[in-house]
PDB file of C-alpha atoms in Angstrom:
ATOM      1  CA  MET A   1     -33.732  97.868  99.756  1.00 50.00           C
ATOM      2  CA  VAL A   2     -35.257  95.421 102.277  1.00 44.00           C
ATOM      3  CA  ASN A   3     -32.061  95.361 104.339  1.00 51.00           C
ATOM      4  CA  THR A   4     -31.993  99.153 104.336  1.00 48.00           C
ATOM      5  CA  LEU A   5     -35.572  99.305 105.643  1.00 46.00           C
ATOM      6  CA  LYS A   6     -34.793  96.766 108.354  1.00 48.00           C
ATOM      7  CA  THR A   7     -31.764  98.792 109.395  1.00 47.00           C
ATOM      8  CA  GLN A   8     -33.863 101.943 109.599  1.00 50.00           C
ATOM      9  CA  CYS A   9     -36.578 100.230 111.658  1.00 48.00           C
ATOM     10  CA  ARG A  10     -33.972  99.153 114.184  1.00 49.00           C
ATOM     11  CA  ALA A  11     -32.441 102.639 114.131  1.00 54.00           C
ATOM     12  CA  SER A  12     -35.845 104.240 114.742  1.00 58.00           C
ATOM     13  CA  ALA A  13     -36.365 102.058 117.799  1.00 59.00           C
ATOM     14  CA  TRP A  14     -32.982 103.058 119.210  1.00 56.00           C
ATOM     15  CA  GLU A  15     -33.661 106.721 118.414  1.00 60.00           C
ATOM     16  CA  ARG A  16     -36.662 106.678 120.719  1.00 56.00           C
ATOM     17  CA  VAL A  17     -34.181 105.996 123.515  1.00 48.00           C
ATOM     18  CA  PHE A  18     -31.080 107.902 122.422  1.00 49.00           C
ATOM     19  CA  GLY A  19     -32.567 110.755 120.363  1.00 57.00           C
ATOM     20  CA  GLY A  20     -32.545 111.525 116.649  1.00 58.00           C
ATOM     21  CA  ASP A  21     -29.522 109.983 114.915  1.00 58.00           C
ATOM     22  CA  LEU A  22     -28.620 108.504 118.344  1.00 59.00           C
ATOM     23  CA  TRP A  23     -27.069 111.844 119.273  1.00 57.00           C
ATOM     24  CA  ILE A  24     -27.021 111.126 123.016  1.00 65.00           C
ATOM     25  CA  LEU A  25     -25.117 107.885 122.498  1.00 62.00           C
ATOM     26  CA  ARG A  26     -22.812 109.533 119.959  1.00 63.00           C
ATOM     27  CA  ASN A  27     -21.933 112.320 122.383  1.00 67.00           C
ATOM     28  CA  ILE A  28     -21.014 109.757 125.032  1.00 68.00           C
ATOM     29  CA  MET A  29     -18.882 107.831 122.544  1.00 68.00           C
ATOM     30  CA  ARG A  30     -17.245 111.045 121.348  1.00 69.00           C
ATOM     31  CA  ARG A  31     -16.073 111.797 124.878  1.00 74.00           C
ATOM     32  CA  PHE A  32     -14.479 108.366 125.180  1.00 68.00           C
ATOM     33  CA  VAL A  33     -12.802 108.794 121.797  1.00 68.00           C
ATOM     34  CA  SER A  34     -11.433 112.210 122.830  1.00 75.00           C
ATOM     35  CA  VAL A  35      -9.871 110.673 125.931  1.00 72.00           C
ATOM     36  CA  PHE A  36      -8.360 107.877 123.853  1.00 68.00           C
ATOM     37  CA  MET A  37      -6.988 110.285 121.224  1.00 72.00           C
ATOM     38  CA  ALA A  38      -5.352 112.390 123.940  1.00 77.00           C
ATOM     39  CA  LEU A  39      -3.277 109.352 124.923  1.00 74.00           C
ATOM     40  CA  ILE A  40      -1.722 109.080 121.456  1.00 80.00           C
ATOM     41  CA  PRO A  41       1.661 110.859 121.734  1.00 80.00           C
ATOM     42  CA  PHE A  42       2.218 112.086 118.164  1.00 79.00           C
ATOM     43  CA  LYS A  43       0.043 114.428 116.110  1.00 82.00           C
ATOM     44  CA  ALA A  44       0.520 112.419 112.905  1.00 85.00           C
ATOM     45  CA  TRP A  45      -0.579 109.253 114.688  1.00 82.00           C
ATOM     46  CA  ARG A  46      -3.650 111.004 116.104  1.00 81.00           C
ATOM     47  CA  HIS A  47      -4.547 112.262 112.643  1.00 81.00           C
ATOM     48  CA  GLN A  48      -4.206 108.780 111.167  1.00 85.00           C
ATOM     49  CA  ALA A  49      -6.224 107.260 114.006  1.00 80.00           C
ATOM     50  CA  ARG A  50      -9.051 109.747 113.416  1.00 79.00           C
ATOM     51  CA  GLU A  51      -9.071 109.004 109.685  1.00 84.00           C
ATOM     52  CA  ASN A  52      -9.212 105.261 110.339  1.00 84.00           C
ATOM     53  CA  LEU A  53     -12.014 105.749 112.856  1.00 81.00           C
ATOM     54  CA  ASP A  54     -13.994 107.902 110.414  1.00 82.00           C
ATOM     55  CA  ARG A  55     -13.680 105.266 107.684  1.00 88.00           C
ATOM     56  CA  TRP A  56     -14.812 102.565 110.112  1.00 85.00           C
ATOM     57  CA  ILE A  57     -17.819 104.616 111.244  1.00 85.00           C
ATOM     58  CA  ILE A  58     -18.833 105.304 107.634  1.00 89.00           C
ATOM     59  CA  ALA A  59     -18.530 101.606 106.776  1.00 91.00           C
ATOM     60  CA  CYS A  60     -20.610 100.612 109.812  1.00 87.00           C
ATOM     61  CA  ASN A  61     -23.337 103.047 108.752  1.00 88.00           C
ATOM     62  CA  ALA A  62     -23.500 102.059 105.079  1.00 90.00           C
ATOM     63  CA  GLY A  63     -27.173 101.142 105.466  1.00 90.00           C
ATOM     64  CA  LYS A  64     -28.055 104.509 106.952  1.00 90.00           C
ATOM     65  CA  ILE A  65     -26.204 106.345 104.188  1.00 92.00           C
ATOM     66  CA  ALA A  66     -27.979 104.271 101.519  1.00 93.00           C
ATOM     67  CA  HIS A  67     -31.343 105.015 103.143  1.00 92.00           C
ATOM     68  CA  PHE A  68     -30.549 108.743 103.194  1.00 92.00           C
ATOM     69  CA  VAL A  69     -29.799 108.737  99.467  1.00 94.00           C
ATOM     70  CA  GLU A  70     -32.959 106.721  98.699  1.00 94.00           C
ATOM     71  CA  GLN A  71     -35.192 109.067 100.686  1.00 94.00           C
ATOM     72  CA  TYR A  72     -33.503 112.313  99.635  1.00 95.00           C
ATOM     73  CA  PRO A  73     -35.796 114.522  97.519  1.00 96.00           C
ATOM     74  CA  PRO A  74     -35.056 115.311  93.855  1.00 96.00           C
ATOM     75  CA  VAL A  75     -32.859 118.329  93.130  1.00 96.00           C
ATOM     76  CA  LYS A  76     -32.337 120.279  89.916  1.00 96.00           C
ATOM     77  CA  SER A  77     -28.878 120.455  88.399  1.00 93.00           C
ATOM     78  CA  GLU A  78     -26.624 123.425  89.050  1.00 93.00           C
ATOM     79  CA  LEU A  79     -27.106 124.694  85.488  1.00 94.00           C
ATOM     80  CA  GLU A  80     -30.902 124.464  85.750  1.00 96.00           C
ATOM     81  CA  THR A  81     -30.810 126.522  88.932  1.00 96.00           C
ATOM     82  CA  VAL A  82     -28.461 129.095  87.398  1.00 96.00           C
ATOM     83  CA  ALA A  83     -30.793 129.360  84.399  1.00 96.00           C
ATOM     84  CA  SER A  84     -33.717 130.221  86.705  1.00 96.00           C
ATOM     85  CA  LEU A  85     -31.666 132.938  88.378  1.00 97.00           C
ATOM     86  CA  VAL A  86     -30.699 134.430  85.022  1.00 97.00           C
ATOM     87  CA  LYS A  87     -33.886 134.057  82.959  1.00 96.00           C
ATOM     88  CA  ASN A  88     -36.479 134.584  85.670  1.00 96.00           C
ATOM     89  CA  GLY A  89     -34.585 136.976  87.922  1.00 97.00           C
ATOM     90  CA  ALA A  90     -35.226 134.541  90.767  1.00 98.00           C
ATOM     91  CA  SER A  91     -33.675 134.764  94.222  1.00 98.00           C
ATOM     92  CA  ILE A  92     -32.218 131.860  96.181  1.00 98.00           C
ATOM     93  CA  GLY A  93     -31.520 130.767  99.744  1.00 97.00           C
ATOM     94  CA  ARG A  94     -29.126 127.838 100.099  1.00 96.00           C
ATOM     95  CA  PHE A  95     -29.135 125.105 102.728  1.00 95.00           C
ATOM     96  CA  GLY A  96     -25.884 123.291 103.405  1.00 89.00           C
ATOM     97  CA  ASP A  97     -24.614 121.471 106.468  1.00 86.00           C
ATOM     98  CA  GLY A  98     -24.350 124.734 108.430  1.00 86.00           C
ATOM     99  CA  GLU A  99     -27.994 125.685 107.903  1.00 92.00           C
ATOM    100  CA  PHE A 100     -29.227 122.148 108.597  1.00 92.00           C
ATOM    101  CA  ASN A 101     -27.065 121.968 111.717  1.00 89.00           C
ATOM    102  CA  MET A 102     -28.662 125.171 112.953  1.00 90.00           C
ATOM    103  CA  CYS A 103     -32.162 123.832 112.237  1.00 91.00           C
ATOM    104  CA  ILE A 104     -31.573 120.739 114.369  1.00 88.00           C
ATOM    105  CA  GLY A 105     -29.990 122.597 117.253  1.00 81.00           C
ATOM    106  CA  ARG A 106     -26.281 122.601 116.438  1.00 72.00           C
ATOM    107  CA  HIS A 107     -24.180 125.597 115.490  1.00 67.00           C
ATOM    108  CA  LYS A 108     -21.016 126.600 113.699  1.00 64.00           C
ATOM    109  CA  SER A 109     -18.167 128.610 115.171  1.00 59.00           C
ATOM    110  CA  PHE A 110     -19.213 131.691 113.154  1.00 65.00           C
ATOM    111  CA  GLN A 111     -22.863 131.648 114.262  1.00 70.00           C
ATOM    112  CA  THR A 112     -24.057 130.758 117.754  1.00 79.00           C
ATOM    113  CA  TYR A 113     -27.428 129.080 118.201  1.00 83.00           C
ATOM    114  CA  ASP A 114     -30.351 131.493 117.992  1.00 87.00           C
ATOM    115  CA  SER A 115     -33.943 130.254 118.266  1.00 91.00           C
ATOM    116  CA  THR A 116     -35.243 133.128 116.136  1.00 94.00           C
ATOM    117  CA  LEU A 117     -32.744 132.336 113.401  1.00 94.00           C
ATOM    118  CA  VAL A 118     -33.764 128.669 113.535  1.00 94.00           C
ATOM    119  CA  ALA A 119     -37.440 129.589 113.145  1.00 96.00           C
ATOM    120  CA  ARG A 120     -36.625 131.875 110.216  1.00 97.00           C
ATOM    121  CA  LEU A 121     -34.486 129.219 108.510  1.00 97.00           C
ATOM    122  CA  LYS A 122     -37.335 126.721 108.736  1.00 96.00           C
ATOM    123  CA  GLU A 123     -39.704 129.348 107.334  1.00 98.00           C
ATOM    124  CA  VAL A 124     -37.412 129.812 104.337  1.00 98.00           C
ATOM    125  CA  LEU A 125     -36.923 126.059 103.897  1.00 97.00           C
ATOM    126  CA  HIS A 126     -40.682 125.518 103.716  1.00 97.00           C
ATOM    127  CA  SER A 127     -41.455 128.558 101.558  1.00 96.00           C
ATOM    128  CA  THR A 128     -43.176 127.878  98.242  1.00 94.00           C
ATOM    129  CA  ASP A 129     -42.862 131.260  96.516  1.00 94.00           C
ATOM    130  CA  GLU A 130     -42.517 130.582  92.798  1.00 90.00           C
ATOM    131  CA  ASN A 131     -39.611 132.967  92.212  1.00 96.00           C
ATOM    132  CA  PHE A 132     -37.706 132.200  95.404  1.00 98.00           C
ATOM    133  CA  LEU A 133     -35.573 129.090  95.038  1.00 98.00           C
ATOM    134  CA  VAL A 134     -34.756 126.851  97.984  1.00 98.00           C
ATOM    135  CA  GLY A 135     -31.425 125.189  97.320  1.00 97.00           C
ATOM    136  CA  ILE A 136     -30.154 121.968  98.878  1.00 96.00           C
ATOM    137  CA  ASN A 137     -27.230 119.723  97.981  1.00 92.00           C
ATOM    138  CA  THR A 138     -27.525 117.816  94.727  1.00 89.00           C
ATOM    139  CA  ILE A 139     -27.430 114.148  95.773  1.00 90.00           C
ATOM    140  CA  GLN A 140     -28.539 111.515  93.279  1.00 86.00           C
ATOM    141  CA  ALA A 141     -26.302 108.614  94.320  1.00 87.00           C
ATOM    142  CA  GLU A 142     -23.891 107.699  97.095  1.00 88.00           C
ATOM    143  CA  HIS A 143     -20.899 108.750  95.000  1.00 86.00           C
ATOM    144  CA  ASP A 144     -22.251 112.322  95.140  1.00 85.00           C
ATOM    145  CA  LEU A 145     -21.493 112.366  98.873  1.00 88.00           C
ATOM    146  CA  THR A 146     -18.068 113.578  99.951  1.00 86.00           C
ATOM    147  CA  GLU A 147     -16.466 112.030 103.027  1.00 88.00           C
ATOM    148  CA  ILE A 148     -17.527 115.108 104.998  1.00 87.00           C
ATOM    149  CA  TRP A 149     -21.133 114.658 103.893  1.00 88.00           C
ATOM    150  CA  LYS A 150     -21.073 110.943 104.669  1.00 92.00           C
ATOM    151  CA  LYS A 151     -20.036 111.784 108.231  1.00 90.00           C
ATOM    152  CA  PHE A 152     -22.725 114.463 108.306  1.00 88.00           C
ATOM    153  CA  VAL A 153     -25.348 111.915 107.227  1.00 91.00           C
ATOM    154  CA  VAL A 154     -24.222 109.498 109.936  1.00 89.00           C
ATOM    155  CA  ARG A 155     -24.536 112.213 112.588  1.00 87.00           C
ATOM    156  CA  ARG A 156     -27.548 114.173 111.348  1.00 88.00           C
ATOM    157  CA  GLY A 157     -29.088 112.393 108.355  1.00 90.00           C
ATOM    158  CA  ASN A 158     -32.389 111.210 109.828  1.00 91.00           C
ATOM    159  CA  ARG A 159     -33.131 114.596 111.348  1.00 91.00           C
ATOM    160  CA  VAL A 160     -32.330 116.355 108.068  1.00 93.00           C
ATOM    161  CA  LEU A 161     -34.696 114.080 106.142  1.00 95.00           C
ATOM    162  CA  LYS A 162     -37.504 115.045 108.520  1.00 94.00           C
ATOM    163  CA  LEU A 163     -36.999 118.700 107.579  1.00 95.00           C
ATOM    164  CA  LEU A 164     -37.405 118.099 103.844  1.00 96.00           C
ATOM    165  CA  ASP A 165     -40.456 117.640 101.629  1.00 96.00           C
ATOM    166  CA  HIS A 166     -39.807 114.420  99.723  1.00 92.00           C
ATOM    167  CA  ASN A 167     -42.392 115.283  97.061  1.00 93.00           C
ATOM    168  CA  ARG A 168     -40.807 118.617  96.226  1.00 96.00           C
ATOM    169  CA  LEU A 169     -38.308 119.380  93.477  1.00 97.00           C
ATOM    170  CA  TYR A 170     -35.627 121.548  95.076  1.00 98.00           C
ATOM    171  CA  ASP A 171     -33.039 123.749  93.428  1.00 97.00           C
ATOM    172  CA  SER A 172     -29.319 123.196  93.816  1.00 96.00           C
ATOM    173  CA  SER A 173     -27.413 124.811  96.674  1.00 94.00           C
ATOM    174  CA  THR A 174     -24.076 123.906  95.090  1.00 91.00           C
ATOM    175  CA  ILE A 175     -24.281 126.387  92.210  1.00 91.00           C
ATOM    176  CA  THR A 176     -21.503 128.442  93.799  1.00 81.00           C
ATOM    177  CA  THR A 177     -19.516 125.753  95.626  1.00 76.00           C
ATOM    178  CA  VAL A 178     -19.141 122.798  93.244  1.00 76.00           C
ATOM    179  CA  PHE A 179     -17.502 123.466  89.892  1.00 74.00           C
ATOM    180  CA  PRO A 180     -16.851 121.061  86.979  1.00 75.00           C
ATOM    181  CA  GLN A 181     -13.340 119.602  86.966  1.00 67.00           C
ATOM    182  CA  GLN A 182     -12.921 119.472  83.187  1.00 65.00           C
ATOM    183  CA  SER A 183     -11.361 122.753  82.034  1.00 66.00           C
ATOM    184  CA  THR A 184     -13.795 123.368  79.165  1.00 70.00           C
ATOM    185  CA  SER A 185     -16.819 122.519  81.309  1.00 87.00           C
ATOM    186  CA  PHE A 186     -15.428 124.698  84.097  1.00 86.00           C
ATOM    187  CA  GLU A 187     -15.089 127.729  81.834  1.00 88.00           C
ATOM    188  CA  ASP A 188     -18.538 127.171  80.313  1.00 91.00           C
ATOM    189  CA  TYR A 189     -20.089 126.929  83.772  1.00 91.00           C
ATOM    190  CA  ILE A 190     -18.363 130.084  85.022  1.00 91.00           C
ATOM    191  CA  THR A 191     -19.564 131.924  81.917  1.00 93.00           C
ATOM    192  CA  ALA A 192     -23.137 130.838  82.706  1.00 94.00           C
ATOM    193  CA  LEU A 193     -22.765 131.769  86.385  1.00 94.00           C
ATOM    194  CA  LYS A 194     -21.461 135.247  85.581  1.00 95.00           C
ATOM    195  CA  LEU A 195     -24.616 135.976  83.571  1.00 97.00           C
ATOM    196  CA  ILE A 196     -26.419 136.343  86.910  1.00 97.00           C
ATOM    197  CA  TRP A 197     -24.624 139.618  87.617  1.00 97.00           C
ATOM    198  CA  HIS A 198     -23.701 140.640  84.056  1.00 97.00           C
ATOM    199  CA  ASN A 199     -23.875 144.435  83.705  1.00 97.00           C
ATOM    200  CA  ARG A 200     -25.692 144.670  87.051  1.00 98.00           C
ATOM    201  CA  LYS A 201     -25.267 147.078  89.904  1.00 98.00           C
ATOM    202  CA  VAL A 202     -24.335 144.824  92.807  1.00 98.00           C
ATOM    203  CA  VAL A 203     -24.301 145.185  96.578  1.00 98.00           C
ATOM    204  CA  PHE A 204     -22.103 142.644  98.347  1.00 96.00           C
ATOM    205  CA  VAL A 205     -23.263 141.959 101.907  1.00 96.00           C
ATOM    206  CA  VAL A 206     -20.326 140.236 103.575  1.00 92.00           C
ATOM    207  CA  GLY A 207     -18.586 139.707 106.882  1.00 88.00           C
ATOM    208  CA  ARG A 208     -15.757 142.101 107.602  1.00 85.00           C
ATOM    209  CA  ASN A 209     -12.420 140.238 107.605  1.00 77.00           C
ATOM    210  CA  SER A 210     -14.190 137.053 106.512  1.00 74.00           C
ATOM    211  CA  ARG A 211     -13.017 134.607 103.852  1.00 70.00           C
ATOM    212  CA  PHE A 212     -14.975 136.449 101.170  1.00 75.00           C
ATOM    213  CA  PHE A 213     -12.518 137.814  98.627  1.00 75.00           C
ATOM    214  CA  PHE A 214     -13.324 140.097  95.727  1.00 80.00           C
ATOM    215  CA  GLU A 215     -12.206 137.895  92.834  1.00 83.00           C
ATOM    216  CA  LYS A 216     -11.841 140.118  89.785  1.00 87.00           C
ATOM    217  CA  GLU A 217     -12.013 137.178  87.369  1.00 88.00           C
ATOM    218  CA  LEU A 218     -15.504 136.418  88.647  1.00 90.00           C
ATOM    219  CA  PHE A 219     -16.812 139.955  88.908  1.00 92.00           C
ATOM    220  CA  ASP A 220     -15.190 141.755  85.966  1.00 94.00           C
ATOM    221  CA  ASN A 221     -18.551 142.138  84.213  1.00 96.00           C
ATOM    222  CA  LEU A 222     -20.364 144.200  86.860  1.00 96.00           C
ATOM    223  CA  ARG A 223     -21.616 147.674  86.050  1.00 96.00           C
ATOM    224  CA  CYS A 224     -20.636 148.837  89.525  1.00 96.00           C
ATOM    225  CA  HIS A 225     -20.482 147.449  93.053  1.00 96.00           C
ATOM    226  CA  GLU A 226     -20.629 148.492  96.678  1.00 96.00           C
ATOM    227  CA  PHE A 227     -20.199 146.710 100.012  1.00 95.00           C
ATOM    228  CA  VAL A 228     -22.291 146.433 103.149  1.00 96.00           C
ATOM    229  CA  TYR A 229     -20.296 144.950 106.013  1.00 94.00           C
ATOM    230  CA  GLY A 230     -21.572 142.785 108.813  1.00 93.00           C
ATOM    231  CA  PRO A 231     -19.645 140.948 111.515  1.00 91.00           C
ATOM    232  CA  ALA A 232     -17.783 137.831 110.395  1.00 82.00           C
ATOM    233  CA  LYS A 233     -19.347 135.983 113.358  1.00 87.00           C
ATOM    234  CA  ASP A 234     -22.919 136.067 114.695  1.00 89.00           C
ATOM    235  CA  ALA A 235     -24.180 138.268 111.858  1.00 91.00           C
ATOM    236  CA  PHE A 236     -27.786 137.572 112.832  1.00 93.00           C
ATOM    237  CA  SER A 237     -27.288 139.623 116.003  1.00 93.00           C
ATOM    238  CA  VAL A 238     -27.284 142.796 113.861  1.00 96.00           C
ATOM    239  CA  TYR A 239     -29.768 141.552 111.259  1.00 97.00           C
ATOM    240  CA  ASP A 240     -32.194 144.473 111.399  1.00 97.00           C
ATOM    241  CA  GLU A 241     -29.402 147.018 111.029  1.00 97.00           C
ATOM    242  CA  LEU A 242     -27.957 145.156 108.039  1.00 98.00           C
ATOM    243  CA  MET A 243     -31.366 145.066 106.368  1.00 98.00           C
ATOM    244  CA  LYS A 244     -31.713 148.827 106.816  1.00 98.00           C
ATOM    245  CA  GLN A 245     -28.309 149.418 105.216  1.00 98.00           C
ATOM    246  CA  VAL A 246     -29.135 147.232 102.223  1.00 98.00           C
ATOM    247  CA  MET A 247     -32.575 148.707 101.653  1.00 98.00           C
ATOM    248  CA  VAL A 248     -31.065 152.149 101.104  1.00 98.00           C
ATOM    249  CA  TYR A 249     -30.318 150.906  97.577  1.00 98.00           C
ATOM    250  CA  ASP A 250     -32.914 150.906  94.804  1.00 98.00           C
ATOM    251  CA  LYS A 251     -34.605 147.651  93.818  1.00 98.00           C
ATOM    252  CA  ASP A 252     -32.622 147.382  90.575  1.00 98.00           C
ATOM    253  CA  TRP A 253     -29.482 146.546  92.568  1.00 98.00           C
ATOM    254  CA  LEU A 254     -28.638 142.850  92.764  1.00 98.00           C
ATOM    255  CA  ILE A 255     -27.830 141.766  96.327  1.00 98.00           C
ATOM    256  CA  LEU A 256     -25.144 139.082  96.763  1.00 97.00           C
ATOM    257  CA  ILE A 257     -24.824 137.859 100.345  1.00 96.00           C
ATOM    258  CA  ALA A 258     -22.101 135.895 102.146  1.00 92.00           C
ATOM    259  CA  LEU A 259     -23.026 135.767 105.842  1.00 93.00           C
ATOM    260  CA  GLY A 260     -23.452 132.090 106.692  1.00 89.00           C
ATOM    261  CA  PRO A 261     -26.984 131.035 107.755  1.00 92.00           C
ATOM    262  CA  THR A 262     -27.964 134.709 108.044  1.00 95.00           C
ATOM    263  CA  ALA A 263     -27.585 135.033 104.264  1.00 95.00           C
ATOM    264  CA  THR A 264     -30.303 132.439 103.687  1.00 97.00           C
ATOM    265  CA  VAL A 265     -32.847 134.421 105.698  1.00 98.00           C
ATOM    266  CA  MET A 266     -31.730 137.773 104.313  1.00 98.00           C
ATOM    267  CA  ALA A 267     -32.067 136.602 100.709  1.00 98.00           C
ATOM    268  CA  TYR A 268     -35.668 135.587 101.433  1.00 98.00           C
ATOM    269  CA  ASP A 269     -36.603 138.823 103.190  1.00 98.00           C
ATOM    270  CA  LEU A 270     -35.028 140.974 100.480  1.00 99.00           C
ATOM    271  CA  TYR A 271     -36.818 138.959  97.797  1.00 98.00           C
ATOM    272  CA  ARG A 272     -40.117 139.600  99.545  1.00 98.00           C
ATOM    273  CA  THR A 273     -39.453 143.350  99.475  1.00 98.00           C
ATOM    274  CA  GLY A 274     -38.748 143.358  95.725  1.00 98.00           C
ATOM    275  CA  TYR A 275     -35.002 142.742  95.329  1.00 98.00           C
ATOM    276  CA  GLN A 276     -33.252 139.951  93.513  1.00 98.00           C
ATOM    277  CA  ALA A 277     -31.093 138.514  96.275  1.00 98.00           C
ATOM    278  CA  ILE A 278     -28.717 135.576  96.147  1.00 97.00           C
ATOM    279  CA  ASP A 279     -27.186 133.663  99.025  1.00 95.00           C
ATOM    280  CA  LEU A 280     -23.738 133.578  97.435  1.00 91.00           C
ATOM    281  CA  GLY A 281     -21.603 131.954 100.124  1.00 84.00           C
ATOM    282  CA  GLN A 282     -17.843 131.791  99.775  1.00 77.00           C
ATOM    283  CA  THR A 283     -17.986 131.561  95.991  1.00 80.00           C
ATOM    284  CA  PRO A 284     -14.697 133.393  95.255  1.00 78.00           C
ATOM    285  CA  SER A 285     -12.763 131.099  97.579  1.00 78.00           C
ATOM    286  CA  LYS A 286     -14.369 127.978  96.084  1.00 81.00           C
ATOM    287  CA  TYR A 287     -13.683 129.316  92.590  1.00 81.00           C
ATOM    288  CA  HIS A 288     -10.054 129.950  93.482  1.00 77.00           C
ATOM    289  CA  LYS A 289      -9.766 126.419  94.877  1.00 78.00           C
ATOM    290  CA  ALA A 290     -11.278 124.884  91.749  1.00 79.00           C
ATOM    291  CA  LYS A 291      -9.099 126.875  89.355  1.00 80.00           C
ATOM    292  CA  TYR A 292      -5.827 127.286  91.241  1.00 78.00           C
ATOM    293  CA  GLY A 293      -5.904 124.526  93.853  1.00 72.00           C
ATOM    294  CA  SER A 294      -6.033 126.592  97.035  1.00 60.00           C
ATOM    295  CA  LEU A 295      -8.624 128.359  99.190  1.00 53.00           C
ATOM    296  CA  TYR A 296      -8.205 131.810 100.631  1.00 49.00           C
ATOM    297  CA  PRO A 297      -7.320 131.437 104.326  1.00 49.00           C
ATOM    298  CA  ALA A 298     -10.230 131.807 106.767  1.00 50.00           C
ATOM    299  CA  ASP A 299      -8.719 134.922 108.320  1.00 47.00           C
ATOM    300  CA  HIS A 300      -7.834 136.529 104.976  1.00 49.00           C
ATOM    301  CA  PRO A 301      -9.098 140.132 105.112  1.00 46.00           C
ATOM    302  CA  LEU A 302     -11.753 141.174 102.650  1.00 45.00           C
ATOM    303  CA  PHE A 303      -9.978 142.576  99.624  1.00 46.00           C
ATOM    304  CA  GLU A 304     -11.719 145.412  97.846  1.00 45.00           C
ATOM    305  CA  LEU A 305      -8.712 147.280  96.512  1.00 35.00           C
ATOM    306  CA  ASN A 306      -9.016 145.642  93.118  1.00 36.00           C
ATOM    307  CA  PRO A 307     -11.507 147.973  91.423  1.00 34.00           C
ATOM    308  CA  LEU A 308     -13.290 147.070  88.244  1.00 32.00           C
TER     309      LEU A 308
END
């Protein structure tokens, strides 16, 4: 604990020079690494070199990762969050690495940086409405962090911690992305998850030709369903039009949204107008991966020819 605090004090001093999480220094180092990697003649060797470098960077930042876990706010379990959605008819906006990246000035390939979107994401993150759940990753110990998240913590961790309220109990953002590996637990969890939309009229708000796939095994208990399509990239650019299309439906329709960071904001705005809205993400693809061992490809067209 003492060593972790000492490490963070030194890091804070350096951050005053090189920016949060030393991003200026990291960008310079990344350029040098890119030049070095380009000199490696074989793709397999480059891949191995990158893996070795990632492991070394993670090991060198063990103190920072430990500090992140220590300071990370408490988060409900996935089942507790699902129970709130089912029993209370709550809505949820989820914050993963993409949403946090956007909040600190970075962006994903499917959503360019937009200052208005950033402001709206922060508004949602800091909202305290009782029946609107703010979901973040469930992290209780270092073993909860995947290699991808460890690298994310190294690059962005300190800035993410500054966005969060450490005295708040958050809900889980991984309700639709992390599934139990034991077969019986997996089936029990899916049964609980499907109660959210059991016998409901559902509007799916998704990106056209995105990775979202209508998985009949997940959605075979809907009363009926319809789709509202947005662009697979930069959905926030047509946000107002998408909201108009969704609000044509009565308030008893459940709105399930898969539009990247835009979904987080849309779920909040729809909740405030009287809908139950859930930032669903790429749940069918994650479900397929958990059950069958493979994701749908990123460019897989939306499949809606499998009617209920």
